[in-house]
Every structure is written in C-alpha cells, then in structure tokens.
Amino acid sequence: MTRQPTLFLTVGLPCTGKTTAARRIEIEHGALRLTKDEWVKALYGHDNPDSAQRVIEGRLIEIGLRALELGNNVVIDYGLWSRDERSALRQAAADLGATVELRYFELPAAEQRKRLDQRQAEAPHTTWPMSDEELAEWAASIEIPTPGELDGTEPIDNPPGGFATWKEWRNHHWPPAGG
C-alpha cells in the first residue's frame, strides 16, 4: 500500500520563518521543497518583477501537484496570503487524495524588521530590500488563517464568483505564461 502524500503550505509575511521551516519539512518528511524566491532570484537576479510572481508560483504549483500525484510529499514555500490561494491548493490536494498541513508564521513587526535587516546584511543575494511601509501594507493585506483552516476541520470554501471550479480559478490566478 502506498502512503498518502502530504502538501505542506507555509503561510506568512516575509522573514517570519517560512523558508527555515520549509527546509526542516523537506528533510523530516522527504518533501519536495518549492521556494518561489529562489526561482525568482535565479531567473531575475536583483529584480523582482511583479509580472513574474504568479507565473512562477503557478509553475511551481503544477510541479508540486504532479509530485503529489506521484505519491511524494511537497512543501510550498511562499506567503499564500489569501484564503482563496489556500482554498485552491487544499482542494487540489484533496482531488489528488493528499492531505494538507497548513503552517502559519507570524512575528511582531519589530522582530520581522530585525530579521530582514539581518538577512540583508548577511545574505543579500537571497532577498530584496523591503521598506517599513511595504511591510505594514503587506501586514494589513494578509488574510490570517482561521483555526479551522489550520487544523483542517473547516470545509474548503467554494470558488469565488465567476469560477465553476478551483482548478479554473487556479489557472486564472496563476497563469501559464506572463503577459
């Protein structure tokens, strides 16, 4: 009997510990780790173009879903700030017979800033400059997971209006090519 694969989702703002946790999950659970920032850095260097974000995320998600289909654990290592993103991925995993573990990371703003400054000083090739204004804007926009979302007891939402399925929404939100 084959084991049921798990999709691990890391949720949180920059410098809250997502990648550190994803690396630990990768080792402890034999998971394929898909870290968007590593791909953006490899492809664009110092640039961080908005136009590339969702395309890269979408391609990594497709790789991750294929790995789940093949019976492998996967950890998606990027913010997943919207409930719709998390719902779409929870549904995709369920459609493949996989379980989902959602991990939320948060820190006080001062500690987040301290970690970001430390990362900029010690490993600038792994990140981009982020202003206090950007951090505050992002903190105001994240949809914090509910306890039921975190423990998996809350049903997956229906797709937003205009979308018949979560797969349709995924293909719209994470397009197959830039544009």
PDB file of C-alpha atoms in Angstrom:
ATOM      1  CA  MET A   1       0.000   0.000   0.000  1.00  0.00           C
ATOM      2  CA  THR A   2       1.362   3.426  -0.933  1.00  0.00           C
ATOM      3  CA  ARG A   3       1.437   6.198   1.606  1.00  0.00           C
ATOM      4  CA  GLN A   4      -0.844   9.181   1.335  1.00  0.00           C
ATOM      5  CA  PRO A   5       1.234  12.214   0.337  1.00  0.00           C
ATOM      6  CA  THR A   6       1.026  15.492   2.217  1.00  0.00           C
ATOM      7  CA  LEU A   7       1.013  19.026   0.856  1.00  0.00           C
ATOM      8  CA  PHE A   8       2.590  21.401   3.372  1.00  0.00           C
ATOM      9  CA  LEU A   9       1.627  25.050   2.926  1.00  0.00           C
ATOM     10  CA  THR A  10       3.669  27.794   4.576  1.00  0.00           C
ATOM     11  CA  VAL A  11       1.710  30.975   5.243  1.00  0.00           C
ATOM     12  CA  GLY A  12       3.155  34.236   6.487  1.00  0.00           C
ATOM     13  CA  LEU A  13       4.814  37.519   5.749  1.00  0.00           C
ATOM     14  CA  PRO A  14       8.480  37.914   4.754  1.00  0.00           C
ATOM     15  CA  CYS A  15      11.099  36.978   7.367  1.00  0.00           C
ATOM     16  CA  THR A  16       8.712  35.121   9.680  1.00  0.00           C
ATOM     17  CA  GLY A  17      10.427  31.731   9.353  1.00  0.00           C
ATOM     18  CA  LYS A  18       8.683  30.091   6.389  1.00  0.00           C
ATOM     19  CA  THR A  19      11.797  29.029   4.494  1.00  0.00           C
ATOM     20  CA  THR A  20      13.570  27.793   7.617  1.00  0.00           C
ATOM     21  CA  ALA A  21      10.518  25.661   8.404  1.00  0.00           C
ATOM     22  CA  ALA A  22      10.211  24.521   4.776  1.00  0.00           C
ATOM     23  CA  ARG A  23      13.807  23.313   4.812  1.00  0.00           C
ATOM     24  CA  ARG A  24      13.083  21.367   8.001  1.00  0.00           C
ATOM     25  CA  ILE A  25       9.897  19.863   6.481  1.00  0.00           C
ATOM     26  CA  GLU A  26      11.879  18.937   3.351  1.00  0.00           C
ATOM     27  CA  ILE A  27      14.290  16.878   5.439  1.00  0.00           C
ATOM     28  CA  GLU A  28      11.927  15.482   8.072  1.00  0.00           C
ATOM     29  CA  HIS A  29       9.189  14.464   5.626  1.00  0.00           C
ATOM     30  CA  GLY A  30      11.174  13.806   2.462  1.00  0.00           C
ATOM     31  CA  ALA A  31       9.235  16.619   0.792  1.00  0.00           C
ATOM     32  CA  LEU A  32       9.936  18.369  -2.468  1.00  0.00           C
ATOM     33  CA  ARG A  33      10.517  21.984  -1.388  1.00  0.00           C
ATOM     34  CA  LEU A  34       9.304  24.636  -3.809  1.00  0.00           C
ATOM     35  CA  THR A  35      10.582  28.068  -2.756  1.00  0.00           C
ATOM     36  CA  LYS A  36       9.476  30.856  -5.098  1.00  0.00           C
ATOM     37  CA  ASP A  37      12.123  33.386  -4.052  1.00  0.00           C
ATOM     38  CA  GLU A  38      14.924  31.009  -5.029  1.00  0.00           C
ATOM     39  CA  TRP A  39      13.470  30.742  -8.535  1.00  0.00           C
ATOM     40  CA  VAL A  40      12.858  34.488  -8.889  1.00  0.00           C
ATOM     41  CA  LYS A  41      16.426  35.184  -7.747  1.00  0.00           C
ATOM     42  CA  ALA A  42      17.845  32.580 -10.155  1.00  0.00           C
ATOM     43  CA  LEU A  43      15.877  33.961 -13.097  1.00  0.00           C
ATOM     44  CA  TYR A  44      15.884  37.718 -12.396  1.00  0.00           C
ATOM     45  CA  GLY A  45      18.774  38.440 -10.005  1.00  0.00           C
ATOM     46  CA  HIS A  46      18.301  41.795  -8.305  1.00  0.00           C
ATOM     47  CA  ASP A  47      14.940  42.358 -10.000  1.00  0.00           C
ATOM     48  CA  ASN A  48      11.682  41.109  -8.537  1.00  0.00           C
ATOM     49  CA  PRO A  49       9.179  41.767 -11.330  1.00  0.00           C
ATOM     50  CA  ASP A  50       5.515  41.656 -10.384  1.00  0.00           C
ATOM     51  CA  SER A  51       4.743  40.136 -13.792  1.00  0.00           C
ATOM     52  CA  ALA A  52       6.781  37.030 -12.942  1.00  0.00           C
ATOM     53  CA  GLN A  53       5.387  36.329  -9.482  1.00  0.00           C
ATOM     54  CA  ARG A  54       2.177  34.466 -10.279  1.00  0.00           C
ATOM     55  CA  VAL A  55       3.627  32.714 -13.321  1.00  0.00           C
ATOM     56  CA  ILE A  56       6.496  31.285 -11.269  1.00  0.00           C
ATOM     57  CA  GLU A  57       4.139  30.410  -8.418  1.00  0.00           C
ATOM     58  CA  GLY A  58       1.824  28.657 -10.875  1.00  0.00           C
ATOM     59  CA  ARG A  59       4.590  26.625 -12.478  1.00  0.00           C
ATOM     60  CA  LEU A  60       5.864  25.547  -9.051  1.00  0.00           C
ATOM     61  CA  ILE A  61       2.339  24.600  -8.007  1.00  0.00           C
ATOM     62  CA  GLU A  62       1.924  22.460 -11.117  1.00  0.00           C
ATOM     63  CA  ILE A  63       5.225  20.706 -10.330  1.00  0.00           C
ATOM     64  CA  GLY A  64       4.084  20.245  -6.746  1.00  0.00           C
ATOM     65  CA  LEU A  65       0.725  18.795  -7.748  1.00  0.00           C
ATOM     66  CA  ARG A  66       2.421  16.360 -10.111  1.00  0.00           C
ATOM     67  CA  ALA A  67       4.769  15.287  -7.312  1.00  0.00           C
ATOM     68  CA  LEU A  68       1.753  14.721  -5.035  1.00  0.00           C
ATOM     69  CA  GLU A  69       0.112  12.685  -7.800  1.00  0.00           C
ATOM     70  CA  LEU A  70       3.248  10.527  -7.860  1.00  0.00           C
ATOM     71  CA  GLY A  71       2.986   9.987  -4.105  1.00  0.00           C
ATOM     72  CA  ASN A  72       5.590  12.481  -2.913  1.00  0.00           C
ATOM     73  CA  ASN A  73       5.265  14.994  -0.086  1.00  0.00           C
ATOM     74  CA  VAL A  74       5.531  18.633  -1.156  1.00  0.00           C
ATOM     75  CA  VAL A  75       6.127  21.889   0.700  1.00  0.00           C
ATOM     76  CA  ILE A  76       5.020  25.122  -0.983  1.00  0.00           C
ATOM     77  CA  ASP A  77       7.233  27.831   0.460  1.00  0.00           C
ATOM     78  CA  TYR A  78       5.707  31.211  -0.229  1.00  0.00           C
ATOM     79  CA  GLY A  79       3.350  33.505   1.618  1.00  0.00           C
ATOM     80  CA  LEU A  80      -0.064  32.307   0.419  1.00  0.00           C
ATOM     81  CA  TRP A  81      -1.573  35.431   1.937  1.00  0.00           C
ATOM     82  CA  SER A  82      -5.070  34.958   0.515  1.00  0.00           C
ATOM     83  CA  ARG A  83      -7.608  32.449   1.718  1.00  0.00           C
ATOM     84  CA  ASP A  84      -8.543  31.798  -1.920  1.00  0.00           C
ATOM     85  CA  GLU A  85      -4.993  30.664  -2.691  1.00  0.00           C
ATOM     86  CA  ARG A  86      -5.026  28.328   0.279  1.00  0.00           C
ATOM     87  CA  SER A  87      -8.504  27.006  -0.553  1.00  0.00           C
ATOM     88  CA  ALA A  88      -7.484  26.340  -4.157  1.00  0.00           C
ATOM     89  CA  LEU A  89      -4.453  24.373  -3.010  1.00  0.00           C
ATOM     90  CA  ARG A  90      -6.360  22.494  -0.313  1.00  0.00           C
ATOM     91  CA  GLN A  91      -8.899  21.441  -2.975  1.00  0.00           C
ATOM     92  CA  ALA A  92      -6.192  20.449  -5.461  1.00  0.00           C
ATOM     93  CA  ALA A  93      -4.552  18.261  -2.815  1.00  0.00           C
ATOM     94  CA  ALA A  94      -7.890  16.705  -1.872  1.00  0.00           C
ATOM     95  CA  ASP A  95      -8.596  15.973  -5.549  1.00  0.00           C
ATOM     96  CA  LEU A  96      -5.314  14.026  -5.641  1.00  0.00           C
ATOM     97  CA  GLY A  97      -6.021  12.135  -2.411  1.00  0.00           C
ATOM     98  CA  ALA A  98      -3.353  14.049  -0.490  1.00  0.00           C
ATOM     99  CA  THR A  99      -3.606  15.557   2.967  1.00  0.00           C
ATOM    100  CA  VAL A 100      -2.759  19.176   3.739  1.00  0.00           C
ATOM    101  CA  GLU A 101      -0.835  20.643   6.640  1.00  0.00           C
ATOM    102  CA  LEU A 102      -1.054  24.399   6.794  1.00  0.00           C
ATOM    103  CA  ARG A 103       1.607  26.174   8.862  1.00  0.00           C
ATOM    104  CA  TYR A 104       1.194  29.841   9.762  1.00  0.00           C
ATOM    105  CA  PHE A 105       4.144  32.010  10.799  1.00  0.00           C
ATOM    106  CA  GLU A 106       3.893  35.397  12.445  1.00  0.00           C
ATOM    107  CA  LEU A 107       6.180  37.733  14.328  1.00  0.00           C
ATOM    108  CA  PRO A 108       5.903  41.175  15.874  1.00  0.00           C
ATOM    109  CA  ALA A 109       6.771  43.848  13.290  1.00  0.00           C
ATOM    110  CA  ALA A 110       9.975  44.837  15.131  1.00  0.00           C
ATOM    111  CA  GLU A 111      11.293  41.246  15.086  1.00  0.00           C
ATOM    112  CA  GLN A 112      10.346  40.858  11.418  1.00  0.00           C
ATOM    113  CA  ARG A 113      12.273  44.065  10.597  1.00  0.00           C
ATOM    114  CA  LYS A 114      15.273  42.853  12.625  1.00  0.00           C
ATOM    115  CA  ARG A 115      15.332  39.548  10.729  1.00  0.00           C
ATOM    116  CA  LEU A 116      15.006  41.295   7.380  1.00  0.00           C
ATOM    117  CA  ASP A 117      17.859  43.676   8.192  1.00  0.00           C
ATOM    118  CA  GLN A 118      19.989  40.720   9.325  1.00  0.00           C
ATOM    119  CA  ARG A 119      19.215  38.823   6.113  1.00  0.00           C
ATOM    120  CA  GLN A 120      20.063  41.913   4.012  1.00  0.00           C
ATOM    121  CA  ALA A 121      23.389  42.228   5.836  1.00  0.00           C
ATOM    122  CA  GLU A 122      24.370  38.546   5.840  1.00  0.00           C
ATOM    123  CA  ALA A 123      22.795  37.138   2.674  1.00  0.00           C
ATOM    124  CA  PRO A 124      21.613  39.940   0.376  1.00  0.00           C
ATOM    125  CA  HIS A 125      21.610  37.533  -2.586  1.00  0.00           C
ATOM    126  CA  THR A 126      18.604  35.727  -1.025  1.00  0.00           C
ATOM    127  CA  THR A 127      16.246  38.673  -0.625  1.00  0.00           C
ATOM    128  CA  TRP A 128      15.232  42.133  -1.786  1.00  0.00           C
ATOM    129  CA  PRO A 129      15.074  45.405   0.111  1.00  0.00           C
ATOM    130  CA  MET A 130      11.691  45.948   1.794  1.00  0.00           C
ATOM    131  CA  SER A 131      10.576  49.221   3.325  1.00  0.00           C
ATOM    132  CA  ASP A 132       8.696  49.581   6.589  1.00  0.00           C
ATOM    133  CA  GLU A 133       5.795  50.934   4.521  1.00  0.00           C
ATOM    134  CA  GLU A 134       5.730  47.779   2.378  1.00  0.00           C
ATOM    135  CA  LEU A 135       5.866  45.549   5.446  1.00  0.00           C
ATOM    136  CA  ALA A 136       2.976  47.456   7.033  1.00  0.00           C
ATOM    137  CA  GLU A 137       0.952  47.316   3.795  1.00  0.00           C
ATOM    138  CA  TRP A 138       1.507  43.571   3.497  1.00  0.00           C
ATOM    139  CA  ALA A 139       0.632  43.008   7.161  1.00  0.00           C
ATOM    140  CA  ALA A 140      -2.673  44.798   6.557  1.00  0.00           C
ATOM    141  CA  SER A 141      -3.448  42.713   3.459  1.00  0.00           C
ATOM    142  CA  ILE A 142      -2.732  39.158   4.645  1.00  0.00           C
ATOM    143  CA  GLU A 143      -5.773  37.021   5.396  1.00  0.00           C
ATOM    144  CA  ILE A 144      -4.710  35.217   8.555  1.00  0.00           C
ATOM    145  CA  PRO A 145      -5.761  31.548   8.506  1.00  0.00           C
ATOM    146  CA  THR A 146      -8.606  30.600  10.824  1.00  0.00           C
ATOM    147  CA  PRO A 147      -8.114  27.895  13.454  1.00  0.00           C
ATOM    148  CA  GLY A 148     -10.297  25.570  11.333  1.00  0.00           C
ATOM    149  CA  GLU A 149      -8.176  26.234   8.269  1.00  0.00           C
ATOM    150  CA  LEU A 150      -5.035  25.460  10.265  1.00  0.00           C
ATOM    151  CA  ASP A 151      -6.281  22.193  11.752  1.00  0.00           C
ATOM    152  CA  GLY A 152      -8.139  21.100   8.608  1.00  0.00           C
ATOM    153  CA  THR A 153     -11.582  20.938  10.236  1.00  0.00           C
ATOM    154  CA  GLU A 154     -13.018  23.851   8.260  1.00  0.00           C
ATOM    155  CA  PRO A 155     -14.559  22.892   4.911  1.00  0.00           C
ATOM    156  CA  ILE A 156     -12.920  24.258   1.791  1.00  0.00           C
ATOM    157  CA  ASP A 157     -14.703  27.344   0.518  1.00  0.00           C
ATOM    158  CA  ASN A 158     -16.486  27.391  -2.820  1.00  0.00           C
ATOM    159  CA  PRO A 159     -14.555  29.111  -5.610  1.00  0.00           C
ATOM    160  CA  PRO A 160     -15.120  32.858  -5.975  1.00  0.00           C
ATOM    161  CA  GLY A 161     -17.924  34.088  -8.229  1.00  0.00           C
ATOM    162  CA  GLY A 162     -17.229  33.639 -11.902  1.00  0.00           C
ATOM    163  CA  PHE A 163     -15.331  30.378 -11.414  1.00  0.00           C
ATOM    164  CA  ALA A 164     -17.008  26.974 -11.572  1.00  0.00           C
ATOM    165  CA  THR A 165     -14.063  25.124 -10.009  1.00  0.00           C
ATOM    166  CA  TRP A 166     -10.944  25.816  -8.010  1.00  0.00           C
ATOM    167  CA  LYS A 167      -8.883  24.473 -10.918  1.00  0.00           C
ATOM    168  CA  GLU A 168     -10.397  27.154 -13.163  1.00  0.00           C
ATOM    169  CA  TRP A 169      -9.582  29.786 -10.517  1.00  0.00           C
ATOM    170  CA  ARG A 170      -6.015  28.433 -10.163  1.00  0.00           C
ATOM    171  CA  ASN A 171      -5.423  28.693 -13.908  1.00  0.00           C
ATOM    172  CA  HIS A 172      -6.657  32.291 -13.846  1.00  0.00           C
ATOM    173  CA  HIS A 173      -4.780  33.348 -10.692  1.00  0.00           C
ATOM    174  CA  TRP A 174      -1.571  31.512 -11.596  1.00  0.00           C
ATOM    175  CA  PRO A 175      -1.477  31.876 -15.400  1.00  0.00           C
ATOM    176  CA  PRO A 176       0.602  29.524 -17.542  1.00  0.00           C
ATOM    177  CA  ALA A 177       2.592  32.403 -19.072  1.00  0.00           C
ATOM    178  CA  GLY A 178       3.449  36.025 -18.337  1.00  0.00           C
ATOM    179  CA  GLY A 179       1.701  38.820 -20.040  1.00  0.00           C
TER     180      GLY A 179
END
